[in-house]
């Protein structure tokens, strides 16, 4: 996926499991960890960008597995640091979260570590 729409719809969900096929192309800001199981829901829904919590990264990078899994499916993913937002609370991700990790497709959209999640949303959703 290259480029981005002028204004993607925003979907704020405490759990990435709340995404549906109709959310394709949205910016999905979630409170979910960025592990393998969460990535599967994002892959099914196909948002423009999925934002997760890195859950402290974890053993064998389990908390950020979504970065690589979504990249392999042509989807952008970014994760806020667990120390910047509450896990399981999408509003905290949106309002308090600071991006710590972004895959290459997210970077192509302008997402960079150190950005606030709210700044990413303004960038992509207008």
PDB file of N, CA and C in Angstrom, residues 3 6 9 14 24 28 40 43 47 50 62 66 80 90 98-100 114-115:
ATOM      1  N   UNK A   3       1.081   5.656  -0.405  1.00  0.00           N
ATOM      2  CA  UNK A   3       0.278   6.855  -0.263  1.00  0.00           C
ATOM      3  C   UNK A   3      -0.773   6.688   0.812  1.00  0.00           C
ATOM      4  N   UNK A   6      -6.785  11.365   1.728  1.00  0.00           N
ATOM      5  CA  UNK A   6      -6.737  12.691   2.337  1.00  0.00           C
ATOM      6  C   UNK A   6      -7.208  12.650   3.780  1.00  0.00           C
ATOM      7  N   UNK A   9     -11.132   7.551   7.928  1.00  0.00           N
ATOM      8  CA  UNK A   9     -12.007   7.540   9.098  1.00  0.00           C
ATOM      9  C   UNK A   9     -11.255   7.020  10.325  1.00  0.00           C
ATOM     10  N   UNK A  14     -11.414  -0.179  22.352  1.00  0.00           N
ATOM     11  CA  UNK A  14     -10.610  -0.705  23.455  1.00  0.00           C
ATOM     12  C   UNK A  14      -9.950  -2.020  23.075  1.00  0.00           C
ATOM     13  N   UNK A  24     -12.370  -1.337   6.979  1.00  0.00           N
ATOM     14  CA  UNK A  24     -11.227  -1.326   6.059  1.00  0.00           C
ATOM     15  C   UNK A  24     -10.906   0.112   5.674  1.00  0.00           C
ATOM     16  N   UNK A  28      -7.229   2.677  12.965  1.00  0.00           N
ATOM     17  CA  UNK A  28      -7.749   1.959  14.124  1.00  0.00           C
ATOM     18  C   UNK A  28      -6.825   2.184  15.313  1.00  0.00           C
ATOM     19  N   UNK A  40      -4.139 -10.708  14.096  1.00  0.00           N
ATOM     20  CA  UNK A  40      -5.047 -11.456  13.228  1.00  0.00           C
ATOM     21  C   UNK A  40      -6.354 -10.698  12.989  1.00  0.00           C
ATOM     22  N   UNK A  43      -5.580  -7.858  10.549  1.00  0.00           N
ATOM     23  CA  UNK A  43      -5.412  -8.401   9.199  1.00  0.00           C
ATOM     24  C   UNK A  43      -6.772  -8.653   8.570  1.00  0.00           C
ATOM     25  N   UNK A  47      -7.415  -2.238   8.226  1.00  0.00           N
ATOM     26  CA  UNK A  47      -7.360  -0.778   8.370  1.00  0.00           C
ATOM     27  C   UNK A  47      -6.136  -0.203   7.655  1.00  0.00           C
ATOM     28  N   UNK A  50      -3.103   0.397  12.009  1.00  0.00           N
ATOM     29  CA  UNK A  50      -3.529  -0.137  13.302  1.00  0.00           C
ATOM     30  C   UNK A  50      -2.541   0.337  14.354  1.00  0.00           C
ATOM     31  N   UNK A  62       7.124 -10.581  21.777  1.00  0.00           N
ATOM     32  CA  UNK A  62       5.730 -11.011  21.619  1.00  0.00           C
ATOM     33  C   UNK A  62       4.753  -9.843  21.610  1.00  0.00           C
ATOM     34  N   UNK A  66       2.781  -7.771  15.949  1.00  0.00           N
ATOM     35  CA  UNK A  66       1.902  -7.205  14.919  1.00  0.00           C
ATOM     36  C   UNK A  66       2.680  -6.386  13.892  1.00  0.00           C
ATOM     37  N   UNK A  80       2.195   2.207  20.611  1.00  0.00           N
ATOM     38  CA  UNK A  80       2.571   3.184  21.629  1.00  0.00           C
ATOM     39  C   UNK A  80       3.272   2.442  22.761  1.00  0.00           C
ATOM     40  N   UNK A  90      -8.438   2.475  24.796  1.00  0.00           N
ATOM     41  CA  UNK A  90      -8.147   3.157  23.531  1.00  0.00           C
ATOM     42  C   UNK A  90      -8.069   4.669  23.695  1.00  0.00           C
ATOM     43  N   UNK A  98       2.407   7.561  23.087  1.00  0.00           N
ATOM     44  CA  UNK A  98       3.547   8.018  22.295  1.00  0.00           C
ATOM     45  C   UNK A  98       4.040   6.822  21.481  1.00  0.00           C
ATOM     46  N   UNK A  99       4.157   7.008  20.178  1.00  0.00           N
ATOM     47  CA  UNK A  99       4.598   5.931  19.292  1.00  0.00           C
ATOM     48  C   UNK A  99       6.024   5.532  19.641  1.00  0.00           C
ATOM     49  N   UNK A 100       6.231   4.237  19.843  1.00  0.00           N
ATOM     50  CA  UNK A 100       7.570   3.690  20.120  1.00  0.00           C
ATOM     51  C   UNK A 100       8.069   2.823  18.960  1.00  0.00           C
ATOM     52  N   UNK A 114       8.249   8.525  18.636  1.00  0.00           N
ATOM     53  CA  UNK A 114       8.344   9.814  19.303  1.00  0.00           C
ATOM     54  C   UNK A 114       7.122  10.695  19.061  1.00  0.00           C
ATOM     55  N   UNK A 115       6.349  10.394  18.011  1.00  0.00           N
ATOM     56  CA  UNK A 115       5.123  11.157  17.751  1.00  0.00           C
ATOM     57  C   UNK A 115       4.060  10.754  18.760  1.00  0.00           C
TER      58      UNK A 115
END
